[in-house]
Amino acid sequence: HRMGYRLVCSGPGVELSGGNDNDGYPTDLAACTGECDDDDQCAAGLKCFQRNNGETIPGCTGPGGGKDWDYCYDPDPAVTPEVCASATYDVVGGYRPNAATMRCLDGSGIKSALEIGEIVTKFTLEASVAIKAEAAFAMEEHRQIDLIEHLTGKKVRFSQTQQVPVVPLLLAFGITPTFEMGLPLEMRASFQGQAVVEGRVGYHRSWTITMDGSGSSVAERPEAGDGVTLTAEGTVSASLSVSMGAYIYINLRLEAYIAVVVVVSGEAGVRWEAKVGADLALCGAATTSGLTGLCENLNTQLTPYIEYKPDQVALPQPQGASIYAQIGVWVYVPYPQVSVSIGITFPGSESLAACLGVPTGIDWSSNFGSPDDQIGDAHPFGNFIIRRAIAKTLAFGSIMGGPSFA
């Protein structure tokens, strides 16, 4: 009895059956039927499987009538995908591998039983070159004239000193009246432009390799950023400010000359001015990144004494292509400033005053009125009779969109 080992392919089988009828010598036994003693008792194409210790019989299930009972079996069964896919492989002794077992093991029987899915591999390649260019332009004009001087050819100003001797070389009096008036007209215009152009050349592709039971395929696809991209952003702003004012200055100075070298003086004066103005600002922006450096909030360009309140001139954040227009008007009228001064001078008076700590003159000026709640610098004349500034914003959500007021 030659010993060896083989792998037996046994799929879903038939329950072992039959009795031990050796005396009767049954023949033509079907697969998984016993009990047989040799191959002649089995049906055509079948053989008698000899067992010593309950070995598994190919194509059959169950323990049978006894561990040494022999049963007929098909040594070369039709190997179907279902059989091989659900088969178990056991080691038995005494036989070489049969053809069915070999077909199960080499894959020819199970190749079509396995459901082969897809293997997908994807990889990408990305490269890019970017070029950015910026340009800026600005201009400004500022003009200021006096309307009276412009129309008449001379400035309105009068000042003349008249001396009246009382006692020659001992006493004399002097008087100097001064009058000045003006209508100042001021204008300021500005324009600014800024542009940013960026070009980008990109190569961004992906490849998908798909492998399945029928073969393989390759698909190429351009990704975002592939190709040539050109972006441009820009802002322009322009402003125009105009103001018209009026001022008057009246002063009277009296002097007494004693012994030629001592001068006792007294002076009184009144100063007053008023000013009204308007500001216009335009801003256009075509941007995707918030390029708004030139879009400044409206402000009073021609005076430091009044400003627009921040909530009146706040600009919205531009999105896409937008245009903004702001217009404001302002006016201020301070109280007149009244000033009075009295003094005495003689040779060495300044040195004597510094040495003794005694002033040689007295000065006084008015500061009428009460502070207001407006924004701006304090006026040198004092508080304001009136000071107001009003602004409005006209915003277009896009170049083609409608306006909205703020």
CSV table of C-alpha atoms in Angstrom, one decimal:
chain,number,residue,atom,x,y,z
A,1,HIS,CA,0.0,0.0,0.0
A,2,ARG,CA,1.8,3.1,-1.3
A,3,MET,CA,1.4,6.2,0.9
A,4,GLY,CA,1.2,9.7,-0.5
A,5,TYR,CA,-1.0,12.8,-0.1
A,6,ARG,CA,-3.4,14.7,-2.4
A,7,LEU,CA,-5.7,17.6,-2.1
A,8,VAL,CA,-9.3,16.6,-2.9
A,9,CYS,CA,-11.7,19.1,-4.2
A,10,SER,CA,-15.0,18.4,-2.6
A,11,GLY,CA,-17.9,20.8,-3.2
A,12,PRO,CA,-21.5,20.5,-2.1
A,13,GLY,CA,-22.0,16.7,-2.0
A,14,VAL,CA,-24.5,13.9,-1.5
A,15,GLU,CA,-25.1,12.2,1.8
A,16,LEU,CA,-23.4,8.8,2.1
A,17,SER,CA,-26.0,6.0,2.0
A,18,GLY,CA,-26.4,2.2,1.6
A,19,GLY,CA,-25.8,-0.9,3.7
A,20,ASN,CA,-23.1,-3.5,4.1
A,21,ASP,CA,-24.3,-6.3,1.8
A,22,ASN,CA,-21.0,-8.1,0.9
A,23,ASP,CA,-22.7,-11.5,0.4
A,24,GLY,CA,-25.1,-10.1,-2.2
A,25,TYR,CA,-22.4,-8.3,-4.2
A,26,PRO,CA,-24.5,-5.4,-5.4
A,27,THR,CA,-23.6,-3.7,-8.6
A,28,ASP,CA,-24.2,-0.5,-10.4
A,29,LEU,CA,-24.0,1.5,-7.2
A,30,ALA,CA,-24.5,5.3,-7.6
A,31,ALA,CA,-22.1,7.9,-6.3
A,32,CYS,CA,-21.9,8.1,-2.5
A,33,THR,CA,-23.7,4.7,-2.2
A,34,GLY,CA,-22.1,1.7,-0.6
A,35,GLU,CA,-21.0,-0.5,0.7
A,36,CYS,CA,-18.6,-1.5,-2.1
A,37,ASP,CA,-15.5,-3.6,-2.2
A,38,ASP,CA,-14.1,-2.9,-5.7
A,39,ASP,CA,-14.8,-0.7,-8.7
A,40,ASP,CA,-16.9,-3.3,-10.5
A,41,GLN,CA,-19.7,-2.7,-8.1
A,42,CYS,CA,-20.0,1.0,-9.0
A,43,ALA,CA,-21.9,2.5,-11.9
A,44,ALA,CA,-20.0,3.4,-15.1
A,45,GLY,CA,-17.4,6.0,-14.6
A,46,LEU,CA,-17.4,5.6,-10.8
A,47,LYS,CA,-14.9,4.0,-8.6
A,48,CYS,CA,-14.9,2.4,-5.1
A,49,PHE,CA,-13.3,4.7,-2.5
A,50,GLN,CA,-11.5,2.6,0.0
A,51,ARG,CA,-11.5,4.0,3.6
A,52,ASN,CA,-9.7,3.0,6.7
A,53,ASN,CA,-10.5,5.8,9.1
A,54,GLY,CA,-13.6,7.7,7.9
A,55,GLU,CA,-11.7,9.7,5.2
A,56,THR,CA,-13.7,12.3,3.3
A,57,ILE,CA,-15.1,11.0,0.0
A,58,PRO,CA,-15.0,13.5,-2.9
A,59,GLY,CA,-18.5,14.7,-3.8
A,60,CYS,CA,-20.0,13.1,-0.7
A,61,THR,CA,-21.0,14.3,2.8
A,62,GLY,CA,-21.7,12.6,6.1
A,63,PRO,CA,-19.8,9.9,8.1
A,64,GLY,CA,-21.4,6.9,6.4
A,65,GLY,CA,-22.1,3.5,8.0
A,66,GLY,CA,-18.7,3.1,9.5
A,67,LYS,CA,-15.1,4.5,9.3
A,68,ASP,CA,-14.0,1.6,7.1
A,69,TRP,CA,-17.0,1.4,4.9
A,70,ASP,CA,-16.3,2.0,1.3
A,71,TYR,CA,-18.5,4.0,-1.1
A,72,CYS,CA,-18.6,4.7,-4.8
A,73,TYR,CA,-17.6,8.2,-6.0
A,74,ASP,CA,-16.9,10.1,-9.2
A,75,PRO,CA,-13.1,10.4,-9.5
A,76,ASP,CA,-13.4,13.1,-12.2
A,77,PRO,CA,-16.5,15.1,-11.6
A,78,ALA,CA,-17.5,18.0,-13.8
A,79,VAL,CA,-15.8,21.0,-12.2
A,80,THR,CA,-18.2,23.9,-12.1
A,81,PRO,CA,-17.5,27.4,-10.7
A,82,GLU,CA,-20.1,26.8,-8.0
A,83,VAL,CA,-18.4,23.5,-6.9
A,84,CYS,CA,-14.9,25.0,-6.8
A,85,ALA,CA,-16.0,28.3,-5.2
A,86,SER,CA,-17.5,26.4,-2.2
A,87,ALA,CA,-15.0,23.5,-2.1
A,88,THR,CA,-12.9,22.5,0.9
A,89,TYR,CA,-9.5,20.9,0.5
A,90,ASP,CA,-8.4,18.0,2.7
A,91,VAL,CA,-5.3,15.9,2.9
A,92,VAL,CA,-5.8,12.2,2.3
A,93,GLY,CA,-3.4,9.4,1.8
A,94,GLY,CA,-2.8,6.8,-0.8
A,95,TYR,CA,-3.7,8.7,-4.0
A,96,ARG,CA,-2.3,11.2,-6.5
A,97,PRO,CA,-4.3,14.4,-7.2
A,98,ASN,CA,-7.1,13.7,-9.6
A,99,ALA,CA,-7.9,15.9,-12.6
A,100,ALA,CA,-10.8,17.7,-10.9
A,101,THR,CA,-8.6,18.6,-7.9
A,102,MET,CA,-5.9,19.9,-10.2
A,103,ARG,CA,-8.4,22.0,-12.1
A,104,CYS,CA,-9.7,23.6,-8.9
A,105,LEU,CA,-6.1,24.2,-7.7
A,106,ASP,CA,-4.7,25.7,-10.9
A,107,GLY,CA,-7.6,28.1,-11.3
A,108,SER,CA,-9.1,26.9,-14.5
A,109,GLY,CA,-12.1,25.8,-12.6
A,110,ILE,CA,-12.6,28.8,-10.4
A,111,LYS,CA,-11.5,31.6,-12.7
A,112,SER,CA,-15.1,32.3,-13.8
A,113,ALA,CA,-16.4,31.7,-10.3
A,114,LEU,CA,-14.6,34.6,-8.8
A,115,GLU,CA,-16.3,38.0,-9.3
A,116,ILE,CA,-13.4,40.3,-10.3
A,117,GLY,CA,-14.2,43.9,-9.3
A,118,GLU,CA,-12.4,47.1,-10.5
A,119,ILE,CA,-9.0,48.4,-9.5
A,120,VAL,CA,-8.9,52.1,-10.0
A,121,THR,CA,-5.7,54.1,-9.8
A,122,LYS,CA,-5.7,57.9,-10.1
A,123,PHE,CA,-2.7,60.3,-10.2
A,124,THR,CA,-2.4,64.0,-11.1
A,125,LEU,CA,0.3,66.3,-12.4
A,126,GLU,CA,0.2,70.0,-11.7
A,127,ALA,CA,2.5,72.9,-12.8
A,128,SER,CA,1.9,76.6,-13.2
A,129,VAL,CA,3.6,79.9,-14.0
A,130,ALA,CA,2.2,83.3,-12.9
A,131,ILE,CA,3.0,86.8,-13.9
A,132,LYS,CA,1.7,89.9,-12.1
A,133,ALA,CA,1.9,93.5,-13.2
A,134,GLU,CA,0.7,96.6,-11.3
A,135,ALA,CA,0.3,100.3,-12.4
A,136,ALA,CA,-0.7,103.4,-10.6
A,137,PHE,CA,-1.5,107.0,-11.7
A,138,ALA,CA,-2.3,110.1,-9.7
A,139,MET,CA,-2.8,113.8,-10.3
A,140,GLU,CA,-4.0,116.8,-8.2
A,141,GLU,CA,-4.8,120.4,-8.8
A,142,HIS,CA,-5.3,123.1,-6.1
A,143,ARG,CA,-6.4,126.7,-6.8
A,144,GLN,CA,-7.2,129.5,-4.5
A,145,ILE,CA,-8.2,133.1,-5.3
A,146,ASP,CA,-9.9,136.1,-3.8
A,147,LEU,CA,-13.0,137.0,-5.8
A,148,ILE,CA,-12.9,140.7,-5.0
A,149,GLU,CA,-9.2,140.9,-5.9
A,150,HIS,CA,-9.9,138.8,-9.0
A,151,LEU,CA,-12.7,141.0,-10.2
A,152,THR,CA,-11.3,144.4,-9.2
A,153,GLY,CA,-7.7,143.8,-9.7
A,154,LYS,CA,-6.7,144.8,-6.1
A,155,LYS,CA,-7.2,143.5,-2.6
A,156,VAL,CA,-9.6,145.2,-0.3
A,157,ARG,CA,-7.4,146.5,2.5
A,158,PHE,CA,-7.0,149.9,4.1
A,159,SER,CA,-4.5,151.0,6.7
A,160,GLN,CA,-3.2,154.5,7.4
A,161,THR,CA,-1.3,156.1,10.4
A,162,GLN,CA,-2.0,159.7,11.3
A,163,GLN,CA,0.2,161.6,13.9
A,164,VAL,CA,-1.0,164.7,15.7
A,165,PRO,CA,1.8,166.7,17.6
A,166,VAL,CA,0.6,168.4,20.7
A,167,VAL,CA,3.9,169.6,22.3
A,168,PRO,CA,6.8,169.4,19.9
A,169,LEU,CA,9.3,166.7,21.1
A,170,LEU,CA,7.4,166.2,24.3
A,171,LEU,CA,3.9,164.9,23.4
A,172,ALA,CA,2.2,163.6,20.2
A,173,PHE,CA,-0.7,161.3,19.4
A,174,GLY,CA,-1.0,158.7,16.6
A,175,ILE,CA,-4.0,156.9,15.2
A,176,THR,CA,-4.0,153.9,12.8
A,177,PRO,CA,-7.3,152.4,11.5
A,178,THR,CA,-7.1,149.2,9.5
A,179,PHE,CA,-9.9,147.5,7.5
A,180,GLU,CA,-9.6,144.3,5.4
A,181,MET,CA,-12.2,142.2,3.7
A,182,GLY,CA,-12.1,139.2,1.3
A,183,LEU,CA,-14.1,136.6,-0.5
A,184,PRO,CA,-11.8,133.6,-0.8
A,185,LEU,CA,-12.7,130.9,-3.4
A,186,GLU,CA,-10.9,127.6,-3.2
A,187,MET,CA,-11.0,124.5,-5.4
A,188,ARG,CA,-9.2,121.2,-5.2
A,189,ALA,CA,-9.5,118.3,-7.7
A,190,SER,CA,-7.8,115.0,-7.8
A,191,PHE,CA,-7.7,111.7,-9.8
A,192,GLN,CA,-6.1,108.4,-8.9
A,193,GLY,CA,-6.0,105.1,-10.7
A,194,GLN,CA,-4.6,101.7,-9.9
A,195,ALA,CA,-4.7,98.4,-11.8
A,196,VAL,CA,-3.4,94.9,-11.2
A,197,VAL,CA,-3.2,92.3,-14.0
A,198,GLU,CA,-2.2,88.7,-13.3
A,199,GLY,CA,-1.7,86.0,-15.9
A,200,ARG,CA,-1.4,82.3,-15.1
A,201,VAL,CA,-0.5,79.4,-17.3
A,202,GLY,CA,-1.3,76.1,-15.6
A,203,TYR,CA,-1.0,72.4,-16.5
A,204,HIS,CA,-3.2,70.4,-14.2
A,205,ARG,CA,-4.3,67.0,-15.5
A,206,SER,CA,-5.4,63.8,-13.8
A,207,TRP,CA,-5.3,60.3,-15.2
A,208,THR,CA,-7.6,57.4,-14.0
A,209,ILE,CA,-6.5,53.9,-14.8
A,210,THR,CA,-9.3,51.3,-14.4
A,211,MET,CA,-8.6,47.5,-14.4
A,212,ASP,CA,-11.3,44.9,-14.3
A,213,GLY,CA,-12.0,41.4,-15.6
A,214,SER,CA,-12.4,42.7,-19.2
A,215,GLY,CA,-9.1,44.6,-19.3
A,216,SER,CA,-7.9,48.1,-18.5
A,217,SER,CA,-8.7,51.7,-19.6
A,218,VAL,CA,-7.1,55.1,-19.1
A,219,ALA,CA,-9.1,58.3,-18.9
A,220,GLU,CA,-7.4,61.8,-18.9
A,221,ARG,CA,-9.2,64.8,-17.5
A,222,PRO,CA,-8.2,68.5,-17.1
A,223,GLU,CA,-8.7,69.8,-13.6
A,224,ALA,CA,-9.4,73.2,-12.3
A,225,GLY,CA,-6.5,75.6,-13.1
A,226,ASP,CA,-5.6,73.9,-16.3
A,227,GLY,CA,-5.0,76.3,-19.2
A,228,VAL,CA,-4.4,80.1,-19.4
A,229,THR,CA,-6.2,82.4,-16.8
A,230,LEU,CA,-6.1,86.2,-17.0
A,231,THR,CA,-7.5,88.2,-14.2
A,232,ALA,CA,-7.6,92.0,-13.9
A,233,GLU,CA,-8.6,94.3,-11.0
A,234,GLY,CA,-8.6,98.0,-10.8
A,235,THR,CA,-9.9,101.0,-8.9
A,236,VAL,CA,-10.2,104.7,-9.9
A,237,SER,CA,-11.2,107.6,-7.8
A,238,ALA,CA,-11.9,111.2,-8.4
A,239,SER,CA,-12.7,114.1,-6.1
A,240,LEU,CA,-13.8,117.7,-6.4
A,241,SER,CA,-14.0,120.1,-3.5
A,242,VAL,CA,-15.1,123.8,-3.6
A,243,SER,CA,-15.4,126.3,-0.8
A,244,MET,CA,-16.5,129.9,-0.6
A,245,GLY,CA,-15.7,132.2,2.3
A,246,ALA,CA,-16.0,135.7,3.6
A,247,TYR,CA,-13.8,137.5,6.2
A,248,ILE,CA,-13.6,140.9,7.8
A,249,TYR,CA,-10.9,142.5,9.9
A,250,ILE,CA,-11.3,145.9,11.6
A,251,ASN,CA,-8.7,147.3,13.9
A,252,LEU,CA,-8.0,150.6,15.6
A,253,ARG,CA,-4.6,151.5,17.2
A,254,LEU,CA,-4.0,154.6,19.3
A,255,GLU,CA,-0.5,155.7,20.4
A,256,ALA,CA,0.9,158.5,22.7
A,257,TYR,CA,4.5,159.5,22.2
A,258,ILE,CA,6.1,161.0,25.3
A,259,ALA,CA,9.5,162.7,25.0
A,260,VAL,CA,9.9,160.8,21.7
A,261,VAL,CA,11.2,157.6,23.4
A,262,VAL,CA,8.2,156.5,25.5
A,263,VAL,CA,5.2,155.1,23.6
A,264,VAL,CA,1.9,154.2,25.3
A,265,SER,CA,-0.4,152.3,23.0
A,266,GLY,CA,-3.9,150.9,23.0
A,267,GLU,CA,-5.4,148.7,20.3
A,268,ALA,CA,-8.9,147.1,19.7
A,269,GLY,CA,-9.9,144.8,16.9
A,270,VAL,CA,-12.6,142.5,15.5
A,271,ARG,CA,-12.1,139.5,13.3
A,272,TRP,CA,-14.9,137.4,11.7
A,273,GLU,CA,-15.2,134.8,9.0
A,274,ALA,CA,-17.7,132.3,7.6
A,275,LYS,CA,-17.2,129.5,5.1
A,276,VAL,CA,-19.4,127.1,3.1
A,277,GLY,CA,-18.2,124.3,0.9
A,278,ALA,CA,-19.1,121.1,-0.9
A,279,ASP,CA,-17.2,117.9,-1.6
A,280,LEU,CA,-17.8,115.3,-4.3
A,281,ALA,CA,-16.1,111.9,-4.5
A,282,LEU,CA,-16.4,109.1,-7.1
A,283,CYS,CA,-14.9,105.7,-6.9
A,284,GLY,CA,-15.1,102.7,-9.2
A,285,ALA,CA,-13.8,99.3,-8.4
A,286,ALA,CA,-13.6,96.1,-10.5
A,287,THR,CA,-12.3,93.6,-8.0
A,288,THR,CA,-12.6,90.0,-6.7
A,289,SER,CA,-10.1,90.4,-3.8
A,290,GLY,CA,-11.3,93.6,-2.2
A,291,LEU,CA,-8.8,96.0,-3.9
A,292,THR,CA,-10.1,99.2,-2.4
A,293,GLY,CA,-7.0,101.3,-1.5
A,294,LEU,CA,-8.2,104.3,-3.6
A,295,CYS,CA,-11.8,104.3,-2.4
A,296,GLU,CA,-11.5,106.6,0.6
A,297,ASN,CA,-14.4,107.9,2.7
A,298,LEU,CA,-15.5,111.4,1.8
A,299,ASN,CA,-13.9,114.2,3.8
A,300,THR,CA,-13.8,117.9,3.9
A,301,GLN,CA,-10.7,118.7,1.8
A,302,LEU,CA,-10.6,122.5,2.3
A,303,THR,CA,-11.1,123.1,6.0
A,304,PRO,CA,-9.9,121.4,9.2
A,305,TYR,CA,-12.7,123.0,11.3
A,306,ILE,CA,-15.5,120.6,10.3
A,307,GLU,CA,-15.7,116.9,9.3
A,308,TYR,CA,-18.3,114.5,8.1
A,309,LYS,CA,-19.4,111.9,10.7
A,310,PRO,CA,-18.1,108.4,10.0
A,311,ASP,CA,-21.5,106.8,9.7
A,312,GLN,CA,-22.4,109.3,7.0
A,313,VAL,CA,-19.5,108.5,4.7
A,314,ALA,CA,-18.8,104.8,5.4
A,315,LEU,CA,-18.3,102.9,2.1
A,316,PRO,CA,-19.5,99.4,1.6
A,317,GLN,CA,-17.1,96.6,0.7
A,318,PRO,CA,-17.0,96.4,-3.1
A,319,GLN,CA,-17.9,93.1,-4.7
A,320,GLY,CA,-17.3,92.6,-8.4
A,321,ALA,CA,-17.7,95.8,-10.4
A,322,SER,CA,-19.1,98.6,-8.3
A,323,ILE,CA,-19.4,102.4,-8.5
A,324,TYR,CA,-19.8,104.7,-5.5
A,325,ALA,CA,-20.5,108.4,-5.4
A,326,GLN,CA,-20.5,110.6,-2.3
A,327,ILE,CA,-21.5,114.2,-1.9
A,328,GLY,CA,-21.4,116.4,1.1
A,329,VAL,CA,-22.0,120.0,2.0
A,330,TRP,CA,-20.7,121.9,5.1
A,331,VAL,CA,-20.8,125.3,6.7
A,332,TYR,CA,-19.3,127.0,9.7
A,333,VAL,CA,-19.7,130.5,11.2
A,334,PRO,CA,-17.6,131.2,14.3
A,335,TYR,CA,-18.4,134.0,16.8
A,336,PRO,CA,-16.4,137.2,16.0
A,337,GLN,CA,-13.2,137.5,17.9
A,338,VAL,CA,-12.7,140.8,19.8
A,339,SER,CA,-9.3,141.6,21.0
A,340,VAL,CA,-7.9,144.5,23.2
A,341,SER,CA,-4.3,145.3,24.1
A,342,ILE,CA,-2.6,148.0,26.1
A,343,GLY,CA,1.1,148.5,26.5
A,344,ILE,CA,4.1,150.8,27.0
A,345,THR,CA,7.5,150.7,25.4
A,346,PHE,CA,10.7,152.6,26.0
A,347,PRO,CA,14.4,151.8,25.4
A,348,GLY,CA,15.3,148.8,27.6
A,349,SER,CA,11.6,148.0,28.5
A,350,GLU,CA,11.9,144.4,27.4
A,351,SER,CA,15.0,143.8,29.4
A,352,LEU,CA,13.5,145.5,32.5
A,353,ALA,CA,10.3,143.5,32.2
A,354,ALA,CA,12.3,140.3,32.0
A,355,CYS,CA,14.4,141.2,35.0
A,356,LEU,CA,11.5,142.4,37.2
A,357,GLY,CA,9.0,139.8,35.9
A,358,VAL,CA,6.5,142.6,35.2
A,359,PRO,CA,4.8,142.7,31.8
A,360,THR,CA,4.9,145.8,29.8
A,361,GLY,CA,1.4,145.1,28.3
A,362,ILE,CA,-2.0,143.5,28.7
A,363,ASP,CA,-3.8,141.5,26.0
A,364,TRP,CA,-7.3,140.2,26.0
A,365,SER,CA,-9.4,138.4,23.4
A,366,SER,CA,-13.0,137.0,23.5
A,367,ASN,CA,-14.1,133.4,23.3
A,368,PHE,CA,-17.9,133.6,22.9
A,369,GLY,CA,-20.3,130.7,22.7
A,370,SER,CA,-20.3,127.1,23.8
A,371,PRO,CA,-18.7,124.0,22.3
A,372,ASP,CA,-20.8,121.9,19.9
A,373,ASP,CA,-20.9,118.1,19.2
A,374,GLN,CA,-19.4,118.4,15.7
A,375,ILE,CA,-16.1,116.9,14.5
A,376,GLY,CA,-13.3,119.2,13.7
A,377,ASP,CA,-10.5,121.4,15.0
A,378,ALA,CA,-11.3,124.3,17.3
A,379,HIS,CA,-11.4,127.7,15.5
A,380,PRO,CA,-8.8,130.3,16.6
A,381,PHE,CA,-11.6,132.9,16.9
A,382,GLY,CA,-13.4,130.7,19.5
A,383,ASN,CA,-16.6,128.7,19.4
A,384,PHE,CA,-19.1,128.4,16.6
A,385,ILE,CA,-22.4,130.1,15.9
A,386,ILE,CA,-23.2,127.3,13.5
A,387,ARG,CA,-21.2,124.3,12.3
A,388,ARG,CA,-22.8,121.5,10.2
A,389,ALA,CA,-21.8,118.9,7.7
A,390,ILE,CA,-24.1,116.5,5.8
A,391,ALA,CA,-23.1,113.7,3.4
A,392,LYS,CA,-24.9,111.1,1.3
A,393,THR,CA,-23.6,108.0,-0.4
A,394,LEU,CA,-24.9,106.8,-3.7
A,395,ALA,CA,-23.8,103.2,-4.2
A,396,PHE,CA,-24.3,101.0,-7.3
A,397,GLY,CA,-24.1,97.3,-6.4
A,398,SER,CA,-22.7,96.7,-9.9
A,399,ILE,CA,-22.0,98.8,-13.0
A,400,MET,CA,-25.3,97.8,-14.5
A,401,GLY,CA,-27.2,97.7,-11.2
A,402,GLY,CA,-29.5,100.3,-9.7
A,403,PRO,CA,-28.4,102.9,-7.1
A,404,SER,CA,-29.1,102.9,-3.4
A,405,PHE,CA,-28.8,105.7,-1.0
A,406,ALA,CA,-27.2,105.7,2.4
